[in-house]
Amino acid sequence: IGAVTPLAKLRWDVTVGGLEHLPHRKGALLVCNSRRWSLTPIYAALALSEACGRPVRFVGRPDMAPLGPLLRRLGGLLAQPADVLGALRHDELVLLSAEPTAHPRHAGAVTHRLLGPAVEAGVSIYPVATMSSALGRSARAEVGPHVRPRHSRRGPLAEVELAEQVQHHLQRMLDGFGGVQTGVAPLDWLAEG
């Protein structure tokens, strides 16, 4: 991961905030929003790893060569509950991406079956709002406070409720982001309209 970080900095200049929310030694599940074709989980995981001094693994690597083994070396996990649970039980930080959307300020649906391992491992879930420029190098990753479940419900509906709650927190954080989206003011204005 350390060898690839300088290469990633050639593509993305990521500003990271909210690190005070993350645990120093315990594992945690981080859930970020994603824009289509932006490689959000990769740049966010690398930037968070460098900023907090702990490796951050990301969920969603393919299981085929040559890309799968390369992304595994960078900390990628398969999108399988067993892989996520194993990493969380070893006190690792794991970054899960919500479903990608076309608009950079919309939080997609969060896959509830991948939140179950966090509940089973007893770790906190943190929303990470991300924003990147499609044309420039600037990007941002902001960690929010951990999501506390509203109800102490058990069973499969608890995970669905928690997924909706995490998506809601992500959307609130994205709504609070200001500034430009693409770096080109006329394009931003057209995208808003």
Short mmCIF file of C-alpha atoms in Angstrom, two decimals:
data_model
loop_
_atom_site.label_atom_id
_atom_site.label_comp_id
_atom_site.label_asym_id
_atom_site.label_seq_id
_atom_site.Cartn_x
_atom_site.Cartn_y
_atom_site.Cartn_z
CA ILE A 1 0.00 0.00 0.00
CA GLY A 2 2.85 2.36 0.87
CA ALA A 3 4.46 1.82 -2.54
CA VAL A 4 1.26 2.60 -4.45
CA THR A 5 0.27 5.71 -2.47
CA PRO A 6 2.73 8.03 -4.32
CA LEU A 7 1.31 6.78 -7.64
CA ALA A 8 -2.24 7.42 -6.45
CA LYS A 9 -1.23 10.97 -5.50
CA LEU A 10 -0.42 11.62 -9.16
CA ARG A 11 -4.10 11.05 -9.96
CA TRP A 12 -5.86 12.27 -6.80
CA ASP A 13 -5.10 15.05 -4.33
CA VAL A 14 -7.32 13.94 -1.46
CA THR A 15 -8.19 16.12 1.52
CA VAL A 16 -9.13 13.96 4.52
CA GLY A 17 -11.15 15.13 7.52
CA GLY A 18 -12.90 13.69 10.55
CA LEU A 19 -10.14 11.26 11.54
CA GLU A 20 -10.84 11.99 15.21
CA HIS A 21 -13.97 9.85 14.87
CA LEU A 22 -12.08 6.66 13.97
CA PRO A 23 -10.93 4.20 16.64
CA HIS A 24 -7.16 4.00 17.15
CA ARG A 25 -6.87 0.24 17.59
CA LYS A 26 -10.28 -1.41 17.15
CA GLY A 27 -11.77 -2.46 13.86
CA ALA A 28 -14.52 -0.45 12.17
CA LEU A 29 -16.66 -0.56 9.05
CA LEU A 30 -16.51 2.62 6.99
CA VAL A 31 -19.24 3.19 4.39
CA CYS A 32 -18.65 5.73 1.61
CA ASN A 33 -20.71 7.05 -1.27
CA SER A 34 -19.46 6.46 -4.79
CA ARG A 35 -19.81 8.14 -8.17
CA ARG A 36 -19.76 5.83 -11.20
CA TRP A 37 -16.32 5.23 -12.72
CA SER A 38 -14.52 7.27 -10.04
CA LEU A 39 -12.69 4.42 -8.20
CA THR A 40 -13.88 5.94 -4.93
CA PRO A 41 -13.14 2.94 -2.69
CA ILE A 42 -9.54 2.79 -3.89
CA TYR A 43 -8.62 6.48 -3.56
CA ALA A 44 -10.54 6.85 -0.29
CA ALA A 45 -8.91 3.75 1.25
CA LEU A 46 -5.41 4.86 0.23
CA ALA A 47 -5.95 8.42 1.49
CA LEU A 48 -7.47 7.28 4.79
CA SER A 49 -4.64 4.74 5.26
CA GLU A 50 -2.02 7.43 4.87
CA ALA A 51 -3.86 9.98 7.02
CA CYS A 52 -4.64 7.71 9.99
CA GLY A 53 -1.49 5.58 9.86
CA ARG A 54 -3.45 2.31 9.66
CA PRO A 55 -4.18 0.19 6.60
CA VAL A 56 -7.73 0.58 5.34
CA ARG A 57 -9.03 -2.35 3.32
CA PHE A 58 -11.73 -1.83 0.70
CA VAL A 59 -14.56 -4.16 -0.33
CA GLY A 60 -15.34 -4.98 -3.92
CA ARG A 61 -12.29 -6.40 -5.67
CA PRO A 62 -12.90 -8.83 -8.53
CA ASP A 63 -11.98 -12.50 -8.16
CA MET A 64 -10.21 -12.86 -11.51
CA ALA A 65 -6.67 -12.33 -12.72
CA PRO A 66 -4.84 -10.06 -13.30
CA LEU A 67 -6.80 -7.29 -11.57
CA GLY A 68 -8.07 -9.36 -8.61
CA PRO A 69 -4.66 -10.36 -7.19
CA LEU A 70 -3.29 -6.84 -7.70
CA LEU A 71 -6.20 -5.26 -5.82
CA ARG A 72 -5.89 -7.91 -3.09
CA ARG A 73 -2.30 -6.77 -2.55
CA LEU A 74 -3.65 -3.23 -2.13
CA GLY A 75 -6.04 -4.39 0.59
CA GLY A 76 -9.06 -5.31 -1.51
CA LEU A 77 -11.61 -7.78 -0.16
CA LEU A 78 -14.26 -9.73 -2.02
CA ALA A 79 -17.80 -8.44 -1.50
CA GLN A 80 -18.57 -11.44 0.69
CA PRO A 81 -19.80 -11.20 4.30
CA ALA A 82 -17.24 -13.82 5.42
CA ASP A 83 -14.30 -11.75 4.10
CA VAL A 84 -15.61 -8.57 5.73
CA LEU A 85 -16.22 -10.37 9.03
CA GLY A 86 -12.72 -11.87 9.05
CA ALA A 87 -11.10 -8.47 8.55
CA LEU A 88 -13.27 -6.81 11.23
CA ARG A 89 -12.53 -9.58 13.74
CA HIS A 90 -8.82 -8.85 13.21
CA ASP A 91 -9.40 -5.19 14.21
CA GLU A 92 -8.94 -3.84 10.70
CA LEU A 93 -10.57 -0.79 9.15
CA VAL A 94 -12.76 -1.86 6.22
CA LEU A 95 -14.20 0.54 3.64
CA LEU A 96 -17.45 -0.46 1.94
CA SER A 97 -18.84 1.55 -0.94
CA ALA A 98 -22.55 2.25 -1.34
CA GLU A 99 -24.07 1.60 -4.76
CA PRO A 100 -22.53 4.00 -7.32
CA THR A 101 -24.69 6.87 -8.55
CA ALA A 102 -24.44 9.19 -11.56
CA HIS A 103 -24.57 12.33 -9.41
CA PRO A 104 -21.62 13.07 -7.10
CA ARG A 105 -23.86 14.43 -4.33
CA HIS A 106 -26.22 11.47 -4.04
CA ALA A 107 -25.65 8.56 -1.68
CA GLY A 108 -26.58 5.24 -3.23
CA ALA A 109 -28.18 2.31 -1.45
CA VAL A 110 -26.02 0.51 1.12
CA THR A 111 -25.84 -3.28 0.79
CA HIS A 112 -27.40 -4.52 4.02
CA ARG A 113 -25.88 -8.02 3.85
CA LEU A 114 -22.39 -6.48 4.15
CA LEU A 115 -23.36 -4.54 7.30
CA GLY A 116 -24.21 -7.76 9.12
CA PRO A 117 -20.54 -8.62 9.76
CA ALA A 118 -20.07 -5.29 11.59
CA VAL A 119 -23.03 -6.07 13.84
CA GLU A 120 -21.75 -9.62 14.41
CA ALA A 121 -18.19 -8.43 15.17
CA GLY A 122 -19.48 -5.67 17.48
CA VAL A 123 -17.69 -2.83 15.68
CA SER A 124 -18.92 0.67 14.89
CA ILE A 125 -20.03 1.84 11.45
CA TYR A 126 -18.82 5.24 10.21
CA PRO A 127 -20.14 7.13 7.17
CA VAL A 128 -17.45 8.57 4.89
CA ALA A 129 -18.67 11.25 2.50
CA THR A 130 -16.49 11.50 -0.60
CA MET A 131 -16.35 13.95 -3.45
CA SER A 132 -14.02 13.92 -6.43
CA SER A 133 -13.60 15.97 -9.54
CA ALA A 134 -14.12 14.12 -12.81
CA LEU A 135 -11.78 16.51 -14.63
CA GLY A 136 -9.25 17.50 -11.97
CA ARG A 137 -7.18 15.89 -9.24
CA SER A 138 -9.03 17.27 -6.22
CA ALA A 139 -10.95 14.87 -3.99
CA ARG A 140 -12.27 14.86 -0.45
CA ALA A 141 -13.04 12.18 2.13
CA GLU A 142 -14.80 13.22 5.36
CA VAL A 143 -15.39 10.71 8.15
CA GLY A 144 -18.51 11.30 10.20
CA PRO A 145 -19.40 10.13 13.72
CA HIS A 146 -20.42 6.49 14.03
CA VAL A 147 -23.99 5.56 13.29
CA ARG A 148 -26.01 4.46 16.29
CA PRO A 149 -28.92 2.17 15.46
CA ARG A 150 -32.27 3.76 16.33
CA HIS A 151 -33.73 0.50 17.61
CA SER A 152 -32.22 -2.56 19.23
CA ARG A 153 -34.07 -4.80 16.80
CA ARG A 154 -32.73 -8.24 15.95
CA GLY A 155 -32.99 -10.27 12.78
CA PRO A 156 -32.62 -9.47 9.09
CA LEU A 157 -34.75 -6.32 9.27
CA ALA A 158 -32.24 -4.79 11.69
CA GLU A 159 -29.58 -4.84 8.96
CA VAL A 160 -31.97 -3.31 6.40
CA GLU A 161 -32.89 -0.54 8.85
CA LEU A 162 -29.22 0.09 9.64
CA ALA A 163 -28.35 0.25 5.91
CA GLU A 164 -31.05 2.88 5.37
CA GLN A 165 -29.82 4.83 8.38
CA VAL A 166 -26.22 4.81 7.10
CA GLN A 167 -27.41 5.98 3.67
CA HIS A 168 -29.35 8.79 5.33
CA HIS A 169 -26.24 9.91 7.31
CA LEU A 170 -24.16 9.85 4.13
CA GLN A 171 -26.73 11.95 2.29
CA ARG A 172 -26.82 14.51 5.12
CA MET A 173 -23.03 14.79 5.00
CA LEU A 174 -23.07 15.20 1.21
CA ASP A 175 -25.76 17.88 1.49
CA GLY A 176 -23.41 19.76 3.82
CA PHE A 177 -20.55 19.73 1.30
CA GLY A 178 -20.09 23.05 -0.46
CA GLY A 179 -17.95 24.16 -3.35
CA VAL A 180 -17.48 22.97 -6.89
CA GLN A 181 -18.09 19.46 -8.13
CA THR A 182 -16.18 19.28 -11.40
CA GLY A 183 -13.97 22.33 -11.21
CA VAL A 184 -15.70 23.91 -14.23
CA ALA A 185 -18.38 26.36 -13.03
CA PRO A 186 -20.66 26.20 -16.15
CA LEU A 187 -20.72 22.39 -15.99
CA ASP A 188 -21.58 22.49 -12.27
CA TRP A 189 -24.38 24.94 -12.94
CA LEU A 190 -25.80 22.73 -15.72
CA ALA A 191 -25.55 19.62 -13.50
CA GLU A 192 -27.56 21.35 -10.75
CA GLY A 193 -30.34 22.36 -13.15
#
